Amino acid sequence: MGKHFTLIVLLLLTHHGLWAQKGNNSTLKIKDIMQGDNFVGHLPSNHYWSSDGMTLYFDWNPDGAMSDSLYAYSIGKKDIYKVDFMSANTLPSSRLTYNQQKTKAVYAKNGDIFLLDIATYKSTPITKTLERENNPHFTHNGKGIAYTKDNELFVWDMATGTTEQMTHFVKAKDKEDKRDSKDEFLYQDQLGLFDVLRERKAKKDAGEEISKKLEILEPLVVETGGKSVIGLEMAPSGKYITYILMDRPKSKGTIVPHYVTESGYTEDQNTRSKVGDEPTKYEMFVYNLAKRESYPVVLDNLEGLDYVPEYTKDYPDKPYKNEDRIGFINGPTWNPEGSKAILDIQAHDYKDRWIVLLDPETGKVEQLDRQHDEAWIAGPGVGWFGGSKLGWLPGGKSVWFMSEKTGYTHLYTMDINSKKAKALTSGEFEIYDAFISKDESRWYFGSNKTHPGDRQFYTMPLKGGNWEQLTNMIGNNDVVLSPDETQLAILYSYSNKPTELYLQENPVYAKKQTQAVQLTHSTTKDFEGYEWKDPEIITFQAEDGAEVYARLYQPETSVKNKAAVIFVHGAGYLQNAHKWWSSYFREYMFHNLLVDNGYTVLDIDYRGSAGYGRDWRTGIYRHMGGKDLSDQVDGAKMLVDKYGIDTDKIGIYGGSYGGFITLMGMFNAPDTFSAGGAIRSVGDWAAYNHGYTARILNTPATDSLAYRRSSPIYFADGLKGKLLILHGMVDDNVHFQDMVRLSQRLIELGKENWEMAVYPVERHGFVEPSSWTDEYTRIFNLFQEALLDKK
């Protein structure tokens, strides 16, 4: 009762209804632009090719239906058509696993497994069950297809059509009760006295002996001890099966109450735990089918298993436990013969990544590469967001992987015998999504080599050397090659031009420079009726001398009001000062509206943002709200010094991580920011999830100093300017509880210059246009009142 009463009172006190826009002089209206896709247009996404290369598929919704549908572009007819639902359901998946000859592929769709003939583009169902089968892959040298169902591995023989269960996992084997000395005496005495009992026992023993002989025809029974089985994989040779036993300790979860429900009752949603979970334990095993043995993969020879993090020096009297650093195990990635595999292993403290060579016959590994970071391992193709990228080079004697060794993510190869690594790319830029061409002669990859905010598509010889830039449109070029690699399907966008689908001949095969041709037109007439601004990408110098990239929106001199708004993007590790259509497109349109009203807008890729290498990425380690906040303060100073902004007319706003920085700015830089709009904000990092927070701040139990200096709730006393807090009540990412706690802190501190707007049906990412409209109307009015005194 008390919990519900408190929140209802808070709701009534703070949610006053939709305000009118105060003094909006733009032709843009907040209610219109906050319709999202319905205003901009439903843009194409998820493009992929048919295996014959004659059709390009993509998700699209030009008719404004309830959801996207599958569309297709015919290469032969050069037209676009909608694929009806039933036809789309029978099409092969976009995620194919090929055999070594690339003549066949397998895929999972709707819980069943299919075999695709590449030449005829004909699919054959392998399973058709109510259970869900997944993870199909070729085995037995391409003669069988392995897949998993109900945490067991099965193999379908392509020649005979026979399906065989290859594993049998049990929590514990049945064990015969052992007799004590008294019962053993009685047992032997009975056998000695009665012929019938001896005869029956002999028959039973003979039957059991026959059963034991027949066991060799069945899968080996493997005990799990109650641990979860994940990562089931059969080697291409069919000789080995690898699996991982995962032991996840029970962590106390949290509850998110839903107040607006169909039932009319308050309904509780069970959600994540908080940072500081006991680490999950992972153990990999090899099941040797010929030997009928299952044995562990031995990882005790990895370098740095006894590593003690540098931050522990701040706690000389606190013992640091380091019993098992092995975290998640990615792989195996097998060589073509299935005789060797590479594993990608992450430390559970996120500060090490090991790439190792597995000998499945013995279960032993050789370390190929150790990537270590005092902060945490990440970067494009290295881990965390986007996962890891690695594989075998043709011939199976060398491997390739991505590494931030030089401070930027680059492409490396290594001979598995000499263990010598070779950098194929280098420089102060990043490599993205590298893969080897089908003829195994070259690499394809994306890179921001030309500019941190420009993403182009390149090719390079397999052994390294000169690059060839294949795309030429400034912005973001998200390329999917046709099966024969002669065509580039590109989802392309620019700063003020939303994403559209393009087709371009591959210059490698055309032997000349080629131009992309636009296939789709998605934007609405309402969107096209406004001249959208192309923000300038600028740099300014931070207090520590670092060069900071930002988007700058400037108003016409005739309307300039000498006020500025700084927008803080979310996620931390995300890039927004770039030259392509932003995922923050509503905010982009809002910035156009602000500029029309005379505001200067700055959008900063602060410390922690993506696209600028390792040092930028880890600049927030152990202190979120440190350099990432000072970058905002330095940006504000630059606006005053260079662009004529009044020092008392600077506001700040953002969502999620951006909301967190807004709070830190209002509390720790109150003389810089006169107003702030904090959306879905983190108020206390000790209340956030483990996977994100423990990478950056370690854990509250081991590094309390990091949490104390990084959490806004501890600095609320510094509030001077006008603060607006906005949060969804059913946010299951950054919980509403965070802002309830902060509001109580502000109340106890006697702060009066803050308000809270809550959204009863919204999670972390808002979906209702009415919520978006209410939210941004309040933010606009906040800046009008606090910065321009328009009430």
PDB file of N, CA and C in Angstrom, residues 459-525:
ATOM      1  N   THR A 459      38.307  -2.683 -49.822  1.00  0.00           N
ATOM      2  CA  THR A 459      38.874  -3.999 -50.038  1.00  0.00           C
ATOM      3  C   THR A 459      40.389  -3.889 -50.004  1.00  0.00           C
ATOM      4  N   MET A 460      41.038  -5.036 -49.719  1.00  0.00           N
ATOM      5  CA  MET A 460      42.489  -5.060 -49.571  1.00  0.00           C
ATOM      6  C   MET A 460      42.960  -6.490 -49.858  1.00  0.00           C
ATOM      7  N   PRO A 461      44.153  -6.672 -50.446  1.00  0.00           N
ATOM      8  CA  PRO A 461      44.657  -8.028 -50.672  1.00  0.00           C
ATOM      9  C   PRO A 461      44.715  -8.840 -49.380  1.00  0.00           C
ATOM     10  N   LEU A 462      44.593 -10.142 -49.495  1.00  0.00           N
ATOM     11  CA  LEU A 462      44.519 -11.008 -48.323  1.00  0.00           C
ATOM     12  C   LEU A 462      45.744 -10.870 -47.424  1.00  0.00           C
ATOM     13  N   LYS A 463      46.906 -10.647 -48.003  1.00  0.00           N
ATOM     14  CA  LYS A 463      48.127 -10.521 -47.203  1.00  0.00           C
ATOM     15  C   LYS A 463      48.391  -9.086 -46.763  1.00  0.00           C
ATOM     16  N   GLY A 464      47.455  -8.202 -47.042  1.00  0.00           N
ATOM     17  CA  GLY A 464      47.643  -6.797 -46.694  1.00  0.00           C
ATOM     18  C   GLY A 464      48.159  -6.018 -47.883  1.00  0.00           C
ATOM     19  N   GLY A 465      48.240  -4.721 -47.716  1.00  0.00           N
ATOM     20  CA  GLY A 465      48.734  -3.887 -48.816  1.00  0.00           C
ATOM     21  C   GLY A 465      47.822  -2.707 -49.045  1.00  0.00           C
ATOM     22  N   ASN A 466      47.767  -2.249 -50.296  1.00  0.00           N
ATOM     23  CA  ASN A 466      47.004  -1.058 -50.636  1.00  0.00           C
ATOM     24  C   ASN A 466      45.495  -1.309 -50.545  1.00  0.00           C
ATOM     25  N   TRP A 467      44.798  -0.313 -50.007  1.00  0.00           N
ATOM     26  CA  TRP A 467      43.349  -0.371 -49.929  1.00  0.00           C
ATOM     27  C   TRP A 467      42.731   0.173 -51.212  1.00  0.00           C
ATOM     28  N   GLU A 468      41.531  -0.317 -51.522  1.00  0.00           N
ATOM     29  CA  GLU A 468      40.720   0.281 -52.570  1.00  0.00           C
ATOM     30  C   GLU A 468      39.386   0.666 -51.957  1.00  0.00           C
ATOM     31  N   GLN A 469      39.042   1.952 -52.036  1.00  0.00           N
ATOM     32  CA  GLN A 469      37.763   2.417 -51.508  1.00  0.00           C
ATOM     33  C   GLN A 469      36.683   2.136 -52.534  1.00  0.00           C
ATOM     34  N   LEU A 470      35.666   1.367 -52.139  1.00  0.00           N
ATOM     35  CA  LEU A 470      34.645   0.920 -53.077  1.00  0.00           C
ATOM     36  C   LEU A 470      33.413   1.812 -53.085  1.00  0.00           C
ATOM     37  N   THR A 471      33.115   2.467 -51.965  1.00  0.00           N
ATOM     38  CA  THR A 471      31.984   3.391 -51.904  1.00  0.00           C
ATOM     39  C   THR A 471      32.511   4.813 -51.892  1.00  0.00           C
ATOM     40  N   ASN A 472      31.653   5.768 -52.263  1.00  0.00           N
ATOM     41  CA  ASN A 472      32.131   7.153 -52.334  1.00  0.00           C
ATOM     42  C   ASN A 472      31.123   8.175 -51.843  1.00  0.00           C
ATOM     43  N   MET A 473      29.996   7.732 -51.297  1.00  0.00           N
ATOM     44  CA  MET A 473      29.011   8.667 -50.766  1.00  0.00           C
ATOM     45  C   MET A 473      29.362   8.976 -49.314  1.00  0.00           C
ATOM     46  N   ILE A 474      29.576  10.240 -48.992  1.00  0.00           N
ATOM     47  CA  ILE A 474      29.944  10.632 -47.628  1.00  0.00           C
ATOM     48  C   ILE A 474      28.777  10.353 -46.690  1.00  0.00           C
ATOM     49  N   GLY A 475      29.055   9.711 -45.580  1.00  0.00           N
ATOM     50  CA  GLY A 475      28.035   9.353 -44.602  1.00  0.00           C
ATOM     51  C   GLY A 475      28.290   7.954 -44.095  1.00  0.00           C
ATOM     52  N   ASN A 476      27.249   7.141 -44.043  1.00  0.00           N
ATOM     53  CA  ASN A 476      27.402   5.748 -43.629  1.00  0.00           C
ATOM     54  C   ASN A 476      26.988   4.832 -44.766  1.00  0.00           C
ATOM     55  N   ASN A 477      27.863   3.916 -45.123  1.00  0.00           N
ATOM     56  CA  ASN A 477      27.615   2.943 -46.173  1.00  0.00           C
ATOM     57  C   ASN A 477      27.608   1.547 -45.552  1.00  0.00           C
ATOM     58  N   ASP A 478      26.415   1.032 -45.317  1.00  0.00           N
ATOM     59  CA  ASP A 478      26.247  -0.300 -44.727  1.00  0.00           C
ATOM     60  C   ASP A 478      26.057  -1.284 -45.871  1.00  0.00           C
ATOM     61  N   VAL A 479      27.115  -2.045 -46.172  1.00  0.00           N
ATOM     62  CA  VAL A 479      27.179  -2.828 -47.411  1.00  0.00           C
ATOM     63  C   VAL A 479      26.958  -4.310 -47.150  1.00  0.00           C
ATOM     64  N   VAL A 480      26.142  -4.928 -48.012  1.00  0.00           N
ATOM     65  CA  VAL A 480      26.018  -6.382 -48.082  1.00  0.00           C
ATOM     66  C   VAL A 480      26.328  -6.787 -49.515  1.00  0.00           C
ATOM     67  N   LEU A 481      27.334  -7.637 -49.700  1.00  0.00           N
ATOM     68  CA  LEU A 481      27.738  -8.077 -51.037  1.00  0.00           C
ATOM     69  C   LEU A 481      26.796  -9.148 -51.566  1.00  0.00           C
ATOM     70  N   SER A 482      26.561  -9.127 -52.868  1.00  0.00           N
ATOM     71  CA  SER A 482      25.790 -10.195 -53.503  1.00  0.00           C
ATOM     72  C   SER A 482      26.590 -11.501 -53.415  1.00  0.00           C
ATOM     73  N   PRO A 483      25.931 -12.661 -53.560  1.00  0.00           N
ATOM     74  CA  PRO A 483      26.643 -13.936 -53.434  1.00  0.00           C
ATOM     75  C   PRO A 483      27.855 -14.075 -54.346  1.00  0.00           C
ATOM     76  N   ASP A 484      27.777 -13.515 -55.552  1.00  0.00           N
ATOM     77  CA  ASP A 484      28.947 -13.579 -56.438  1.00  0.00           C
ATOM     78  C   ASP A 484      29.863 -12.366 -56.249  1.00  0.00           C
ATOM     79  N   GLU A 485      29.495 -11.489 -55.316  1.00  0.00           N
ATOM     80  CA  GLU A 485      30.284 -10.325 -54.915  1.00  0.00           C
ATOM     81  C   GLU A 485      30.465  -9.288 -56.017  1.00  0.00           C
ATOM     82  N   THR A 486      29.601  -9.319 -57.021  1.00  0.00           N
ATOM     83  CA  THR A 486      29.691  -8.327 -58.094  1.00  0.00           C
ATOM     84  C   THR A 486      28.835  -7.090 -57.808  1.00  0.00           C
ATOM     85  N   GLN A 487      27.938  -7.177 -56.815  1.00  0.00           N
ATOM     86  CA  GLN A 487      27.031  -6.072 -56.511  1.00  0.00           C
ATOM     87  C   GLN A 487      27.125  -5.702 -55.029  1.00  0.00           C
ATOM     88  N   LEU A 488      26.996  -4.421 -54.757  1.00  0.00           N
ATOM     89  CA  LEU A 488      26.963  -3.917 -53.393  1.00  0.00           C
ATOM     90  C   LEU A 488      25.551  -3.401 -53.107  1.00  0.00           C
ATOM     91  N   ALA A 489      24.871  -4.001 -52.150  1.00  0.00           N
ATOM     92  CA  ALA A 489      23.605  -3.463 -51.654  1.00  0.00           C
ATOM     93  C   ALA A 489      23.950  -2.580 -50.464  1.00  0.00           C
ATOM     94  N   ILE A 490      23.550  -1.320 -50.512  1.00  0.00           N
ATOM     95  CA  ILE A 490      24.007  -0.338 -49.526  1.00  0.00           C
ATOM     96  C   ILE A 490      22.817   0.335 -48.857  1.00  0.00           C
ATOM     97  N   LEU A 491      22.756   0.270 -47.551  1.00  0.00           N
ATOM     98  CA  LEU A 491      21.874   1.145 -46.793  1.00  0.00           C
ATOM     99  C   LEU A 491      22.684   2.395 -46.491  1.00  0.00           C
ATOM    100  N   TYR A 492      22.325   3.483 -47.144  1.00  0.00           N
ATOM    101  CA  TYR A 492      23.129   4.710 -47.061  1.00  0.00           C
ATOM    102  C   TYR A 492      22.306   5.853 -46.494  1.00  0.00           C
ATOM    103  N   SER A 493      22.977   6.686 -45.701  1.00  0.00           N
ATOM    104  CA  SER A 493      22.340   7.905 -45.207  1.00  0.00           C
ATOM    105  C   SER A 493      23.387   8.992 -45.020  1.00  0.00           C
ATOM    106  N   TYR A 494      22.905  10.225 -44.960  1.00  0.00           N
ATOM    107  CA  TYR A 494      23.740  11.391 -44.679  1.00  0.00           C
ATOM    108  C   TYR A 494      23.113  12.122 -43.498  1.00  0.00           C
ATOM    109  N   SER A 495      23.797  13.127 -42.981  1.00  0.00           N
ATOM    110  CA  SER A 495      23.358  13.825 -41.773  1.00  0.00           C
ATOM    111  C   SER A 495      21.901  14.259 -41.838  1.00  0.00           C
ATOM    112  N   ASN A 496      21.490  14.828 -42.965  1.00  0.00           N
ATOM    113  CA  ASN A 496      20.116  15.320 -43.087  1.00  0.00           C
ATOM    114  C   ASN A 496      19.317  14.547 -44.135  1.00  0.00           C
ATOM    115  N   LYS A 497      19.815  13.351 -44.480  1.00  0.00           N
ATOM    116  CA  LYS A 497      19.129  12.503 -45.452  1.00  0.00           C
ATOM    117  C   LYS A 497      18.941  11.110 -44.857  1.00  0.00           C
ATOM    118  N   PRO A 498      17.691  10.744 -44.543  1.00  0.00           N
ATOM    119  CA  PRO A 498      17.442   9.437 -43.928  1.00  0.00           C
ATOM    120  C   PRO A 498      17.880   8.267 -44.811  1.00  0.00           C
ATOM    121  N   THR A 499      17.966   7.118 -44.207  1.00  0.00           N
ATOM    122  CA  THR A 499      18.484   5.917 -44.857  1.00  0.00           C
ATOM    123  C   THR A 499      17.622   5.472 -46.033  1.00  0.00           C
ATOM    124  N   GLU A 500      18.286   5.185 -47.137  1.00  0.00           N
ATOM    125  CA  GLU A 500      17.639   4.586 -48.300  1.00  0.00           C
ATOM    126  C   GLU A 500      18.513   3.441 -48.807  1.00  0.00           C
ATOM    127  N   LEU A 501      17.913   2.586 -49.620  1.00  0.00           N
ATOM    128  CA  LEU A 501      18.609   1.431 -50.172  1.00  0.00           C
ATOM    129  C   LEU A 501      19.171   1.771 -51.552  1.00  0.00           C
ATOM    130  N   TYR A 502      20.439   1.441 -51.752  1.00  0.00           N
ATOM    131  CA  TYR A 502      21.136   1.715 -53.016  1.00  0.00           C
ATOM    132  C   TYR A 502      21.752   0.423 -53.548  1.00  0.00           C
ATOM    133  N   LEU A 503      22.005   0.423 -54.838  1.00  0.00           N
ATOM    134  CA  LEU A 503      22.678  -0.691 -55.498  1.00  0.00           C
ATOM    135  C   LEU A 503      23.847  -0.152 -56.308  1.00  0.00           C
ATOM    136  N   GLN A 504      24.991  -0.821 -56.192  1.00  0.00           N
ATOM    137  CA  GLN A 504      26.197  -0.359 -56.895  1.00  0.00           C
ATOM    138  C   GLN A 504      26.989  -1.560 -57.399  1.00  0.00           C
ATOM    139  N   GLU A 505      27.498  -1.443 -58.606  1.00  0.00           N
ATOM    140  CA  GLU A 505      28.417  -2.473 -59.107  1.00  0.00           C
ATOM    141  C   GLU A 505      29.703  -2.449 -58.283  1.00  0.00           C
ATOM    142  N   ASN A 506      30.227  -3.609 -57.997  1.00  0.00           N
ATOM    143  CA  ASN A 506      31.489  -3.697 -57.261  1.00  0.00           C
ATOM    144  C   ASN A 506      32.629  -3.273 -58.188  1.00  0.00           C
ATOM    145  N   PRO A 507      33.322  -2.176 -57.866  1.00  0.00           N
ATOM    146  CA  PRO A 507      34.422  -1.722 -58.732  1.00  0.00           C
ATOM    147  C   PRO A 507      35.502  -2.770 -58.953  1.00  0.00           C
ATOM    148  N   VAL A 508      35.646  -3.720 -58.026  1.00  0.00           N
ATOM    149  CA  VAL A 508      36.646  -4.780 -58.189  1.00  0.00           C
ATOM    150  C   VAL A 508      36.386  -5.569 -59.459  1.00  0.00           C
ATOM    151  N   TYR A 509      35.109  -5.866 -59.729  1.00  0.00           N
ATOM    152  CA  TYR A 509      34.751  -6.670 -60.895  1.00  0.00           C
ATOM    153  C   TYR A 509      34.435  -5.801 -62.113  1.00  0.00           C
ATOM    154  N   ALA A 510      33.945  -4.592 -61.854  1.00  0.00           N
ATOM    155  CA  ALA A 510      33.660  -3.688 -62.969  1.00  0.00           C
ATOM    156  C   ALA A 510      34.935  -3.105 -63.560  1.00  0.00           C
ATOM    157  N   LYS A 511      36.036  -3.182 -62.790  1.00  0.00           N
ATOM    158  CA  LYS A 511      37.339  -2.658 -63.225  1.00  0.00           C
ATOM    159  C   LYS A 511      37.304  -1.153 -63.470  1.00  0.00           C
ATOM    160  N   LYS A 512      36.404  -0.474 -62.767  1.00  0.00           N
ATOM    161  CA  LYS A 512      36.304   0.984 -62.909  1.00  0.00           C
ATOM    162  C   LYS A 512      35.534   1.519 -61.709  1.00  0.00           C
ATOM    163  N   GLN A 513      35.573   2.834 -61.524  1.00  0.00           N
ATOM    164  CA  GLN A 513      34.765   3.461 -60.493  1.00  0.00           C
ATOM    165  C   GLN A 513      33.290   3.386 -60.876  1.00  0.00           C
ATOM    166  N   THR A 514      32.449   3.061 -59.908  1.00  0.00           N
ATOM    167  CA  THR A 514      31.019   2.939 -60.175  1.00  0.00           C
ATOM    168  C   THR A 514      30.240   3.827 -59.216  1.00  0.00           C
ATOM    169  N   GLN A 515      29.011   4.120 -59.559  1.00  0.00           N
ATOM    170  CA  GLN A 515      28.153   4.967 -58.733  1.00  0.00           C
ATOM    171  C   GLN A 515      26.954   4.172 -58.222  1.00  0.00           C
ATOM    172  N   ALA A 516      26.549   4.478 -57.014  1.00  0.00           N
ATOM    173  CA  ALA A 516      25.390   3.814 -56.421  1.00  0.00           C
ATOM    174  C   ALA A 516      24.102   4.404 -56.978  1.00  0.00           C
ATOM    175  N   VAL A 517      23.127   3.547 -57.182  1.00  0.00           N
ATOM    176  CA  VAL A 517      21.819   3.952 -57.694  1.00  0.00           C
ATOM    177  C   VAL A 517      20.787   3.751 -56.586  1.00  0.00           C
ATOM    178  N   GLN A 518      19.996   4.790 -56.305  1.00  0.00           N
ATOM    179  CA  GLN A 518      18.999   4.712 -55.246  1.00  0.00           C
ATOM    180  C   GLN A 518      17.809   3.876 -55.704  1.00  0.00           C
ATOM    181  N   LEU A 519      17.407   2.922 -54.845  1.00  0.00           N
ATOM    182  CA  LEU A 519      16.293   2.039 -55.176  1.00  0.00           C
ATOM    183  C   LEU A 519      15.002   2.440 -54.476  1.00  0.00           C
ATOM    184  N   THR A 520      15.094   2.942 -53.245  1.00  0.00           N
ATOM    185  CA  THR A 520      13.893   3.249 -52.472  1.00  0.00           C
ATOM    186  C   THR A 520      13.738   4.748 -52.280  1.00  0.00           C
ATOM    187  N   HIS A 521      12.508   5.148 -52.032  1.00  0.00           N
ATOM    188  CA  HIS A 521      12.207   6.518 -51.629  1.00  0.00           C
ATOM    189  C   HIS A 521      11.215   6.409 -50.479  1.00  0.00           C
ATOM    190  N   SER A 522      11.635   6.811 -49.282  1.00  0.00           N
ATOM    191  CA  SER A 522      10.867   6.509 -48.082  1.00  0.00           C
ATOM    192  C   SER A 522      10.301   7.726 -47.372  1.00  0.00           C
ATOM    193  N   THR A 523      10.866   8.893 -47.571  1.00  0.00           N
ATOM    194  CA  THR A 523      10.467  10.056 -46.785  1.00  0.00           C
ATOM    195  C   THR A 523       9.092  10.581 -47.212  1.00  0.00           C
ATOM    196  N   THR A 524       8.393  11.166 -46.241  1.00  0.00           N
ATOM    197  CA  THR A 524       7.045  11.677 -46.484  1.00  0.00           C
ATOM    198  C   THR A 524       7.092  13.098 -47.043  1.00  0.00           C
ATOM    199  N   LYS A 525       5.970  13.548 -47.559  1.00  0.00           N
ATOM    200  CA  LYS A 525       5.883  14.923 -48.070  1.00  0.00           C
ATOM    201  C   LYS A 525       6.037  15.932 -46.944  1.00  0.00           C
TER     202      LYS A 525
END
